[in-house]
Amino acid sequence: MAPSAITEMSADTSHILGPAVSDNRPRILVPEKVSAEGLALLRELYDVDTRTGLTADELIQIIPAYQGLIVRSETKVTAAVLAAGQKLRVVARAGVGVDNIDVSAATANGIIVVNSPSGNIVAAAEHTVALLLAVARNVGRADATLKAGLWERSKLVGVEVGRKTLGIIGLGKVGMKVARMAIGLGMRVVALDPYASADMAKGAGVTLVASLADLLPQVDFLTIHTPLLASTLNLLSEPELKRMKKTARVLNVARGGVYNEDALLKALDEGWIAGAGLDVFTAEPPAPDSAAARLAAHPKVVSTPHLGASTVEAQENVSMDVCTQVLEILRGGLPTAAVNAPLILPEEYRRLQPFVRLIERMGGLYTQHFASGRSAGMIGGRRFELVYRGELASVSNTRPLFAALVKGLVSSISDAGGRDVNIVNAALIARERGIAIDEKHVRDDTASGTYASLVTLRSSLSVDDSSSNNNNEQIIEGYVSGNAVFISKLDRFEAHFQPEGTLLVLHNYDQPGKIGNVGTALGRHGINITYMQVAGLNQEARKLADAAVVDGPVLEGEGEGNGNSTPTNHPAKEALMILRVDGDVTKDVLEDLGQSEGILHVSLVRL
Ligand SMILES: NC(=O)c1ccc[n+]([C@@H]2O[C@H](COP(=O)([O-])OP(=O)(O)OC[C@H]3O[C@@H](n4cnc5c(N)ncnc54)[C@H](O)[C@@H]3O)[C@@H](O)[C@H]2O)c1
Ligand SMILES: O=C(O)[C@H](O)COP(=O)(O)O
């Protein structure tokens, strides 16, 4: 619950806020009936408010308190809703069609839109067949007249579907399923879909045609299964309906608007076609006296109130599909069916997930270690290079890894309205912050050594900023082992630690007594050390240090620590102390550590 969002609301809107919640758990709003199975997954971690019957204004008023929104086809997720949802990270459509969601506005706001691409296709196909048979056999009218006390057998003679021709426009998931079912009913199926695979169609026994002109005159039944797009709006208007057989019947379980409703009404009234089975309308529910309402009430029409996906099984499927994705996204993971982000196949997702975590932490470590206590805006104007070695080098869709780096780099310095970086907006945010990121795949490489995959993050000043004298290169290297992530190199130091929790990274002279001093300083502040590692110079840096006899090492950050202790005339041996700690690491603690003898630099890293 976001207390600020609550207190900002006027008293008379409090009735729509939902039950008070006692902690700061993220909240998910469900303004429509979504199956309980998926929601139960979310309730373990989040407060899930099911609040049906909200008006558009009420939705805008309460949305600021929510991180997630799960809708079906009734809720209009407009640009205004998305702009008001300052904390929103994901809008999930428990179904297929996202035409009720302003996907462009979601993308601009960095909000991931996910759906369930196949959870309800069986239901939609079966409903299409139900309408096909109901229209063929006048089931709707027969039921209504019988209930009205009439017995009108002679007026309700139907037609058979077997050996008839079914035309399908849109041979996608639902269309193909309908085709197979229709073939099972003994129908001949012809289809129009410029993007369908000819092989798949042939394999299913469907004849593809090239144009509406080829399709329409030959069909006894016509069903459309395309999304509602500019190219499919009013796809069947007067001229097309006039091309059909007078005995033909049409079906719509896709979207209201693919048939022009005025034209369809006229076609039925004037007998250009014989009947229709309609599940969807341009406005739902249809406005009184509109063409949609007159179609729904028409004696030649069997109509249902958008029931295509309304089966117990389909609703469980779509609910599980989208709730799993919402859970993953709110945990910082990747969705499997994002509408406004590149598709991540489940196996690809499983493979990338630990590297997403690794690279995000490398980014966080970079900003907090290298930039801490130094010039502000340290990441802006820098050029980063992500090098993927070993098995990871063969991954072509690295968008999640790119996004993870941007997220890691900016998360500790970002107040971007609480909105997280994700695969949707990562490139935009990087550009806004002046961060350039190159990715390099090194395939035939022995540098990954014992690791199956190795990731190197290299940073230097971008060419534009070459006037600055701070063009030092910084390196972080890491790998994944099992499901755990490790840092193996931090600048010139060879390390082996898990980048998690509250870390103190101390750059010091490699001399006896340093560990004791640091332990004593932390003890004074009541801070407990739960893990510690000393990272020595890597081979190359060690050679340089051994060769150099200097008046104290020339170190980046020199002078920030206790300079009085700089030894003279000795090989410049340095080390990093990496401590994972419990307790409140305040500015005083950091200052105290910085004053310890031989400490050159201290950074606090929270991952
Ligand atoms: N009534 C319901 O409850 C319900 C349930 C599920 C799906 N639907 C709707 O059914 C429709 C189809 O869903 P799907 O999952 O099969 O989608 P899909 O994306 O798998 O298939 C759509 C097909 O339409 C084709 N297409 C696009 N433009 C076309 C054009 N101009 N001419 C011919 N073909 C064209 C595409 O190539 C694709 O093969 C969607 O509108 C969806 O929202 C409705
Ligand atoms: O696009 C869809 O998935 C269907 O139209 C189902 O819509 P519904 O979830 O509102 O039943």
XYZ file of C-alpha atoms and ligand atoms in Angstrom:
662
model
C 0.000 0.000 0.000
C 1.294 3.450 -0.803
C 0.260 5.675 2.117
C 0.901 8.845 0.126
C -1.460 7.707 -2.596
C -4.127 7.103 0.009
C -3.773 10.372 1.824
C -3.827 12.334 -1.401
C -7.265 11.012 -2.232
C -10.382 12.853 -1.308
C -12.636 11.364 1.352
C -15.454 10.633 -1.070
C -13.277 8.335 -3.175
C -12.080 6.256 -0.245
C -14.781 3.659 -0.857
C -12.999 2.577 -4.009
C -9.609 2.145 -2.386
C -10.187 -1.365 -1.238
C -9.311 -2.958 2.053
C -6.588 -1.328 4.109
C -3.337 -3.246 4.038
C -0.900 -3.320 6.848
C 2.507 -3.416 5.207
C 4.339 -2.163 2.155
C 3.733 -5.178 -0.040
C 3.311 -4.264 -3.703
C -0.308 -4.127 -4.846
C -1.989 -5.616 -7.873
C -5.341 -4.416 -9.121
C -7.740 -6.817 -10.813
C -10.768 -4.841 -12.035
C -12.384 -7.827 -13.796
C -13.252 -11.411 -13.010
C -10.012 -13.362 -13.322
C -9.751 -17.005 -12.306
C -8.584 -17.558 -8.713
C -5.896 -20.147 -9.587
C -3.390 -17.630 -10.904
C -4.264 -14.927 -8.400
C -3.458 -17.361 -5.574
C 0.158 -17.429 -6.815
C 0.338 -13.667 -6.461
C -1.383 -13.427 -3.090
C 1.588 -15.087 -1.415
C 3.758 -12.055 -2.137
C 1.445 -9.219 -3.077
C -1.819 -7.613 -2.081
C -4.254 -8.490 -4.813
C -7.362 -6.292 -4.924
C -10.212 -7.596 -7.057
C -12.411 -4.559 -7.645
C -14.934 -5.088 -10.399
C -17.322 -2.374 -11.568
C -14.891 0.560 -11.414
C -15.675 3.526 -13.659
C -12.940 4.957 -15.886
C -12.473 7.867 -13.444
C -12.323 5.593 -10.432
C -9.663 3.502 -12.133
C -7.548 6.598 -12.745
C -7.988 7.656 -9.127
C -6.844 4.412 -7.580
C -4.235 3.219 -10.072
C -1.343 5.258 -8.505
C -1.204 2.754 -5.632
C -0.585 -0.277 -7.837
C 2.473 -1.964 -9.348
C 0.456 -4.427 -11.414
C -2.857 -4.368 -13.291
C -4.577 -7.497 -14.592
C -7.474 -7.016 -17.019
C -9.645 -8.878 -19.512
C -11.404 -7.193 -22.432
C -13.702 -4.849 -20.518
C -11.248 -2.487 -18.854
C -9.986 0.293 -21.079
C -6.344 0.785 -20.180
C -5.947 4.222 -21.719
C -2.921 6.536 -21.888
C -4.497 8.477 -18.987
C -4.678 5.344 -16.823
C -1.061 4.482 -17.647
C 0.142 8.025 -16.939
C -1.660 8.031 -13.586
C -0.149 4.635 -12.732
C 3.178 6.050 -11.636
C 4.204 2.795 -9.972
C 2.823 0.476 -12.633
C 5.358 -2.005 -13.949
C 3.123 -4.460 -15.721
C -0.287 -4.581 -17.351
C -1.407 -8.139 -17.913
C -4.189 -9.132 -20.273
C -5.744 -12.384 -19.086
C -6.525 -13.363 -22.670
C -5.269 -12.706 -26.186
C -6.520 -9.374 -27.556
C -4.787 -6.244 -26.277
C -6.913 -3.808 -28.268
C -8.303 -2.411 -24.975
C -4.771 -1.435 -23.867
C -2.849 1.570 -25.192
C 0.300 -0.443 -25.818
C 2.275 2.519 -27.239
C 1.601 4.580 -24.122
C 2.646 1.611 -21.968
C 5.905 1.299 -23.918
C 6.619 5.011 -23.561
C 6.109 4.671 -19.805
C 8.318 1.572 -19.564
C 5.367 -0.605 -18.580
C 5.468 -4.170 -19.837
C 2.262 -5.463 -21.393
C 1.880 -9.235 -21.272
C -0.884 -11.526 -22.444
C -1.762 -15.177 -22.717
C -1.316 -15.920 -26.413
C -2.774 -19.410 -26.375
C -4.617 -19.981 -23.098
C -8.096 -19.558 -24.580
C -7.745 -20.615 -28.212
C -9.501 -23.951 -27.728
C -12.379 -22.163 -26.006
C -12.612 -19.578 -28.794
C -12.504 -22.241 -31.504
C -15.133 -24.380 -29.774
C -17.366 -21.333 -29.351
C -17.017 -20.631 -33.061
C -18.146 -24.169 -33.834
C -20.994 -23.793 -31.324
C -22.179 -20.673 -33.176
C -21.658 -22.370 -36.560
C -24.015 -25.185 -35.612
C -26.404 -22.922 -33.735
C -26.756 -20.666 -36.787
C -27.080 -23.638 -39.149
C -29.819 -25.238 -37.036
C -31.587 -22.089 -35.657
C -30.817 -23.186 -32.102
C -31.230 -19.699 -30.640
C -34.629 -19.030 -32.155
C -35.827 -22.550 -31.426
C -34.942 -22.199 -27.776
C -36.508 -18.726 -27.459
C -39.782 -19.678 -29.172
C -40.138 -22.893 -27.225
C -39.566 -21.018 -23.962
C -42.242 -18.586 -25.131
C -44.677 -21.523 -25.364
C -44.531 -21.978 -29.178
C -43.875 -25.205 -31.138
C -42.670 -23.982 -34.547
C -40.927 -26.960 -36.178
C -41.691 -26.009 -39.758
C -40.293 -22.475 -39.357
C -37.012 -23.752 -37.922
C -35.682 -26.037 -40.611
C -31.901 -25.701 -40.722
C -29.039 -26.652 -43.008
C -26.258 -29.196 -42.564
C -22.629 -28.165 -42.304
C -21.123 -31.446 -43.562
C -19.874 -31.224 -47.161
C -20.313 -27.436 -47.059
C -17.500 -24.908 -47.529
C -16.208 -22.916 -44.592
C -14.191 -19.796 -45.387
C -11.713 -18.651 -42.734
C -10.109 -15.234 -42.760
C -7.095 -15.311 -40.439
C -5.530 -18.757 -40.198
C -3.698 -18.113 -36.920
C -4.066 -19.998 -33.659
C -7.861 -19.843 -33.366
C -8.432 -19.985 -37.131
C -6.333 -23.141 -37.518
C -8.111 -24.845 -34.631
C -11.489 -23.987 -36.153
C -10.250 -25.371 -39.484
C -9.330 -28.726 -37.939
C -12.653 -28.951 -36.088
C -14.595 -28.046 -39.235
C -12.736 -30.665 -41.255
C -13.730 -33.096 -38.497
C -17.350 -32.106 -39.149
C -16.903 -33.025 -42.797
C -16.517 -29.465 -44.109
C -14.224 -28.247 -46.865
C -12.095 -25.381 -45.614
C -10.671 -22.510 -47.656
C -8.735 -19.732 -45.988
C -7.380 -16.267 -46.635
C -4.339 -15.211 -44.637
C -1.450 -13.494 -46.420
C 0.901 -14.380 -43.565
C -0.069 -18.033 -43.041
C 2.345 -20.846 -43.760
C 1.318 -22.618 -46.955
C 2.858 -25.849 -45.656
C 0.909 -25.742 -42.426
C -2.315 -25.002 -44.275
C -1.697 -27.851 -46.687
C -0.803 -30.192 -43.842
C -4.103 -29.376 -42.153
C -6.083 -29.917 -45.330
C -6.894 -26.228 -45.804
C -6.848 -24.583 -49.225
C -5.330 -21.116 -49.128
C -6.766 -18.479 -51.471
C -5.204 -15.191 -52.457
C -8.009 -12.675 -52.142
C -11.447 -11.936 -50.756
C -12.744 -12.054 -54.319
C -11.581 -15.679 -54.552
C -12.954 -16.599 -51.157
C -16.346 -14.980 -50.731
C -18.411 -16.351 -53.647
C -17.616 -19.971 -52.804
C -18.278 -20.169 -49.039
C -21.414 -21.406 -47.276
C -20.113 -20.206 -43.928
C -17.530 -17.529 -43.233
C -15.616 -16.976 -40.012
C -13.034 -14.264 -39.276
C -10.157 -14.841 -36.821
C -7.861 -11.863 -37.269
C -7.013 -9.223 -34.680
C -8.772 -5.881 -35.107
C -6.212 -3.858 -37.065
C -6.419 -0.939 -39.459
C -6.298 -3.547 -42.242
C -9.095 -5.670 -40.758
C -11.481 -2.930 -39.594
C -14.619 -3.138 -41.763
C -12.965 -5.934 -43.739
C -16.443 -7.071 -44.695
C -18.618 -4.148 -45.717
C -21.449 -3.862 -48.243
C -19.501 -4.786 -51.424
C -17.971 -7.879 -49.827
C -21.256 -9.081 -48.274
C -22.973 -8.656 -51.633
C -20.426 -11.044 -53.188
C -21.513 -13.898 -50.942
C -24.154 -16.563 -51.574
C -27.619 -15.592 -50.332
C -27.603 -18.809 -48.310
C -24.285 -18.017 -46.639
C -23.962 -17.457 -42.905
C -21.212 -15.465 -41.195
C -19.542 -15.793 -37.802
C -17.542 -13.431 -35.610
C -15.715 -14.653 -32.506
C -12.765 -12.296 -33.139
C -13.516 -8.606 -32.625
C -16.448 -6.295 -33.250
C -15.626 -4.141 -36.271
C -14.182 -6.738 -38.649
C -17.674 -6.818 -40.173
C -19.122 -3.364 -40.655
C -22.150 -3.595 -38.376
C -24.415 -1.307 -40.449
C -23.599 -3.289 -43.592
C -24.194 -6.611 -41.845
C -27.556 -5.420 -40.562
C -28.531 -4.402 -44.078
C -27.279 -7.701 -45.530
C -29.489 -9.649 -43.104
C -32.510 -7.375 -43.534
C -32.269 -7.359 -47.323
C -31.430 -11.062 -47.639
C -27.928 -10.776 -49.157
C -26.912 -13.470 -46.634
C -28.927 -15.896 -44.515
C -27.722 -15.513 -40.957
C -24.964 -14.650 -38.499
C -23.436 -15.901 -35.254
C -21.918 -13.033 -33.302
C -19.955 -13.101 -30.052
C -18.313 -9.683 -30.292
C -19.497 -6.151 -31.041
C -17.968 -2.737 -31.643
C -19.232 -1.599 -28.226
C -19.697 -4.086 -25.413
C -22.373 -4.141 -24.217
C -23.865 -2.593 -27.363
C -25.364 0.860 -26.870
C -29.193 0.843 -27.044
C -30.491 1.264 -30.619
C -27.004 0.992 -32.098
C -26.366 -1.279 -35.092
C -24.627 -3.662 -32.689
C -27.710 -3.813 -30.443
C -29.994 -4.376 -33.423
C -27.731 -7.162 -34.685
C -27.734 -8.838 -31.269
C -31.539 -8.750 -31.251
C -31.947 -9.741 -34.909
C -34.010 -12.914 -35.578
C -31.419 -14.212 -38.077
C -28.592 -13.787 -35.556
C -27.434 -16.060 -32.759
C -25.653 -13.734 -30.376
C -23.560 -14.267 -27.254
C -22.063 -11.620 -24.936
C -18.344 -12.109 -25.727
C -18.223 -15.636 -24.340
C -15.497 -17.019 -26.622
C -12.994 -17.393 -23.810
C -15.477 -17.980 -21.041
C -14.830 -21.568 -20.083
C -13.532 -22.743 -16.738
C -10.502 -24.282 -18.424
C -9.599 -21.259 -20.552
C -9.946 -18.904 -17.618
C -7.667 -21.061 -15.485
C -5.136 -21.191 -18.337
C -5.029 -17.463 -18.979
C -4.987 -16.630 -15.300
C -2.020 -18.936 -14.649
C -0.245 -17.658 -17.780
C -0.423 -14.003 -16.892
C -0.095 -14.266 -13.123
C 3.127 -16.266 -13.544
C 4.454 -13.479 -15.734
C 3.346 -10.731 -13.353
C 5.075 -12.550 -10.509
C 8.250 -12.845 -12.533
C 8.239 -9.224 -13.682
C 7.645 -7.837 -10.201
C 10.549 -9.987 -8.980
C 12.746 -8.426 -11.646
C 12.548 -11.370 -14.043
C 11.507 -11.697 -17.639
C 8.074 -12.296 -19.103
C 7.446 -15.096 -21.578
C 4.752 -13.323 -23.606
C 5.422 -9.602 -23.590
C 3.448 -7.724 -26.210
C 5.685 -4.672 -26.270
C 9.050 -6.349 -25.808
C 10.953 -8.994 -27.707
C 9.596 -12.470 -27.209
C 11.660 -14.547 -24.862
C 11.126 -18.219 -25.462
C 10.796 -20.203 -22.234
C 14.024 -22.160 -22.760
C 15.909 -19.002 -23.723
C 14.451 -17.325 -20.659
C 15.609 -20.099 -18.331
C 19.074 -19.939 -19.835
C 19.418 -16.155 -19.569
C 17.840 -15.657 -16.156
C 21.013 -16.126 -14.020
C 22.999 -13.911 -16.402
C 20.348 -11.220 -16.135
C 20.908 -11.314 -12.379
C 24.684 -11.324 -12.769
C 24.800 -8.408 -15.184
C 22.336 -6.319 -13.205
C 24.535 -6.787 -10.141
C 27.682 -6.006 -12.142
C 26.001 -2.739 -13.166
C 25.016 -1.971 -9.565
C 28.518 -2.804 -8.361
C 29.997 -0.584 -11.052
C 27.988 2.486 -10.119
C 28.314 2.093 -6.391
C 31.959 1.016 -6.272
C 33.583 3.076 -8.984
C 31.378 6.129 -8.736
C 31.020 6.342 -4.957
C 32.582 9.380 -3.393
C 33.828 10.538 -6.762
C 32.509 12.781 -9.451
C 28.740 12.799 -9.684
C 27.210 11.490 -12.879
C 30.049 9.004 -13.208
C 28.078 6.716 -15.504
C 26.724 9.399 -17.833
C 29.066 10.064 -20.752
C 30.753 6.705 -20.304
C 31.020 3.971 -22.858
C 30.389 0.457 -21.621
C 31.273 -2.748 -23.329
C 29.607 -6.018 -22.378
C 31.627 -8.976 -23.583
C 29.949 -12.383 -23.646
C 32.357 -15.302 -23.727
C 31.895 -19.049 -23.865
C 28.410 -20.517 -24.202
C 26.756 -17.144 -23.677
C 28.429 -15.866 -26.838
C 26.014 -17.920 -28.932
C 22.912 -16.218 -27.501
C 21.496 -13.892 -30.118
C 18.686 -12.228 -28.139
C 20.710 -10.306 -25.575
C 18.104 -7.564 -25.076
C 17.422 -8.811 -21.520
C 21.154 -8.662 -20.730
C 21.440 -5.145 -22.146
C 18.432 -4.084 -20.073
C 19.876 -5.726 -16.981
C 23.039 -3.657 -17.319
C 21.139 -0.388 -17.710
C 18.963 -1.307 -14.756
C 21.966 -2.164 -12.591
C 23.843 1.002 -13.564
C 21.008 3.398 -12.833
C 19.064 1.701 -10.059
C 21.108 3.088 -7.174
C 21.059 6.616 -8.554
C 17.580 6.703 -10.017
C 14.448 8.117 -8.587
C 12.644 7.720 -11.936
C 9.306 7.813 -10.204
C 9.994 4.387 -8.750
C 9.762 2.942 -12.217
C 12.207 0.192 -13.013
C 14.177 -0.198 -16.153
C 13.115 -3.163 -18.245
C 13.538 -4.630 -21.707
C 10.917 -2.209 -22.948
C 12.578 1.079 -22.056
C 16.241 0.188 -21.394
C 17.630 1.632 -24.631
C 15.663 4.844 -24.136
C 16.864 5.290 -20.549
C 20.472 4.569 -21.527
C 20.257 7.226 -24.237
C 18.687 9.749 -21.858
C 21.507 9.238 -19.385
C 24.253 9.467 -21.994
C 25.291 5.861 -21.510
C 26.617 4.077 -24.576
C 26.658 0.290 -24.457
C 28.333 -2.000 -26.972
C 27.917 -5.737 -26.876
C 30.552 -8.157 -28.066
C 30.226 -11.902 -28.561
C 33.540 -13.736 -28.309
C 32.887 -17.242 -29.565
C 36.208 -19.048 -30.002
C 37.800 -17.976 -26.817
C 39.887 -19.574 -24.151
C 39.655 -16.574 -21.829
C 36.502 -17.976 -20.272
C 38.794 -20.647 -18.850
C 37.062 -22.878 -16.365
C 33.718 -21.085 -16.656
C 31.104 -22.170 -19.184
C 30.378 -18.485 -19.764
C 32.139 -15.366 -18.664
C 30.837 -11.815 -18.774
C 33.163 -8.821 -18.824
C 31.974 -5.287 -18.243
C 34.454 -2.699 -19.403
C 33.977 1.013 -19.065
C 35.839 3.970 -20.435
C 34.982 7.572 -21.112
C 33.133 7.998 -24.365
C 34.990 9.760 -27.185
C 32.860 12.856 -26.729
C 34.281 13.410 -23.271
C 37.920 12.852 -24.111
C 38.711 16.369 -22.855
C 38.395 14.997 -19.344
C 41.487 13.591 -17.672
C 39.497 10.755 -16.104
C 39.650 8.306 -18.982
C 40.641 5.310 -16.892
C 39.271 1.939 -17.934
C 37.403 -0.058 -15.337
C 36.638 -3.741 -15.487
C 34.272 -6.094 -13.716
C 34.126 -9.748 -14.642
C 31.642 -12.350 -13.499
C 30.276 -15.802 -14.078
C 27.409 -18.054 -13.139
C 27.865 -21.322 -11.303
C 24.765 -23.425 -10.813
C 22.219 -20.769 -10.094
C 24.608 -18.551 -8.111
C 26.395 -15.542 -9.571
C 29.990 -14.579 -8.798
C 32.354 -11.703 -9.428
C 35.757 -12.937 -10.516
C 37.497 -9.660 -11.252
C 37.091 -6.154 -9.927
C 39.454 -3.797 -11.696
C 43.008 -5.093 -11.212
C 41.966 -7.512 -8.476
C 41.188 -11.200 -8.727
C 38.106 -11.877 -6.670
C 35.608 -14.599 -5.970
C 32.516 -13.333 -4.204
C 28.764 -13.335 -4.602
C 27.507 -9.834 -5.372
C 24.618 -9.671 -2.941
C 23.570 -7.944 0.268
C 25.373 -4.962 1.792
C 29.003 -4.997 0.761
C 31.908 -2.840 1.853
C 34.741 -2.786 -0.654
C 37.960 -1.420 0.816
C 40.980 -0.676 -1.306
C 44.048 -0.948 0.892
C 47.769 -1.557 1.037
C 48.438 -5.247 1.325
C 50.142 -5.131 4.739
C 49.609 -6.941 8.030
C 47.075 -5.512 10.490
C 44.593 -4.067 8.004
C 41.905 -6.676 8.593
C 42.103 -6.241 12.356
C 41.805 -2.459 12.109
C 38.749 -2.705 9.882
C 37.115 -5.310 12.139
C 37.679 -3.123 15.178
C 36.257 -0.047 13.425
C 33.121 -1.935 12.369
C 32.754 -3.468 15.828
C 32.754 0.030 17.347
C 29.660 0.772 15.250
C 27.930 -2.520 16.070
C 28.283 -3.836 12.519
C 28.575 -7.563 12.069
C 30.738 -9.069 9.307
C 29.031 -12.111 7.731
C 31.527 -12.723 4.919
C 34.953 -11.514 4.069
C 37.385 -11.927 1.220
C 40.745 -10.422 0.406
C 41.221 -9.996 -3.336
C 44.811 -9.677 -4.475
C 46.173 -8.052 -7.600
C 45.768 -10.088 -10.748
C 48.836 -11.542 -12.437
C 49.428 -8.661 -14.770
C 49.003 -6.007 -12.086
C 51.202 -8.015 -9.707
C 54.042 -8.084 -12.242
C 53.780 -4.336 -12.660
C 53.704 -3.799 -8.914
C 56.682 -6.074 -8.352
C 58.649 -4.275 -11.026
C 57.829 -0.817 -9.773
C 59.632 0.652 -6.811
C 57.890 3.920 -6.260
C 57.259 6.620 -3.721
C 53.916 5.135 -2.907
C 51.633 3.704 -5.571
C 49.908 5.953 -8.034
C 46.369 4.927 -7.411
C 43.053 6.063 -8.597
C 41.341 7.487 -5.521
C 44.587 8.142 -3.696
C 44.152 10.709 -1.001
C 40.659 9.618 -0.113
C 42.039 7.263 2.502
C 44.619 7.735 5.153
C 47.459 9.184 3.088
C 49.740 9.529 6.153
C 50.309 5.832 6.090
C 51.550 5.699 2.486
C 54.770 3.804 2.661
C 57.669 4.882 0.526
C 60.199 2.965 -1.506
C 58.364 -0.365 -1.587
C 56.642 -2.376 -4.254
C 53.128 -0.977 -4.551
C 51.226 -4.026 -3.222
C 47.547 -3.430 -2.883
C 44.475 -5.502 -2.201
C 40.728 -5.245 -1.948
C 38.888 -6.295 1.171
C 35.331 -7.327 0.380
C 33.049 -7.569 3.404
C 29.395 -8.512 3.557
C 27.906 -6.856 6.622
C 24.758 -6.681 8.728
C 23.870 -3.355 10.286
C 23.403 0.277 9.454
C 26.397 1.505 7.481
C 26.171 5.253 8.021
C 28.372 8.040 6.709
C 30.194 7.995 10.068
C 31.052 4.333 9.607
C 32.445 5.016 6.138
C 34.470 7.979 7.394
C 35.816 5.926 10.262
C 36.868 3.131 7.900
C 38.441 5.659 5.561
C 40.596 6.894 8.457
C 41.918 3.410 9.211
C 45.600 3.044 8.505
C 46.473 1.968 4.969
C 42.928 2.242 3.625
C 42.876 4.068 0.303
C 39.232 3.987 -0.605
C 35.995 2.645 0.803
C 32.812 2.019 -1.108
C 29.437 0.874 0.120
C 27.586 -1.334 -2.337
C 24.004 -2.432 -1.787
C 22.876 -5.175 -4.173
N -14.280 -13.909 -28.579
C -13.334 -14.251 -27.754
O -13.556 -14.421 -26.568
C -11.932 -14.452 -28.266
C -11.104 -15.394 -27.663
C -9.808 -15.560 -28.159
C -9.368 -14.791 -29.220
N -10.194 -13.854 -29.748
C -9.763 -13.026 -30.868
O -9.529 -13.856 -31.978
C -8.620 -13.235 -32.857
C -7.587 -14.244 -33.317
O -6.818 -14.704 -32.246
P -5.561 -15.664 -32.509
O -5.042 -16.038 -31.174
O -5.909 -16.719 -33.452
O -4.587 -14.638 -33.206
P -3.323 -15.003 -34.113
O -2.439 -13.835 -34.057
O -2.766 -16.338 -33.759
O -3.932 -15.116 -35.575
C -4.364 -14.003 -36.308
C -4.163 -14.338 -37.770
O -4.748 -13.276 -38.537
C -3.935 -13.111 -39.678
N -4.186 -11.803 -40.275
C -3.788 -10.590 -39.836
N -4.231 -9.637 -40.682
C -4.915 -10.259 -41.669
C -5.606 -9.811 -42.820
N -5.694 -8.522 -43.127
N -6.197 -10.734 -43.607
C -6.134 -12.043 -43.310
N -5.477 -12.531 -42.227
C -4.879 -11.648 -41.417
C -2.537 -13.295 -39.166
O -1.627 -13.619 -40.185
C -2.710 -14.443 -38.176
O -2.450 -15.681 -38.789
C -8.077 -12.047 -32.083
O -8.774 -10.889 -32.468
C -8.439 -12.353 -30.653
O -8.535 -11.197 -29.881
C -11.468 -13.686 -29.309
O -9.008 -11.630 -26.723
C -9.413 -12.476 -25.936
O -8.649 -13.168 -25.245
C -10.862 -12.721 -25.830
O -11.567 -11.755 -26.493
C -11.358 -12.952 -24.444
O -11.796 -11.790 -23.795
P -12.274 -11.884 -22.265
O -11.071 -12.193 -21.447
O -12.842 -10.555 -21.920
O -13.279 -12.983 -22.185
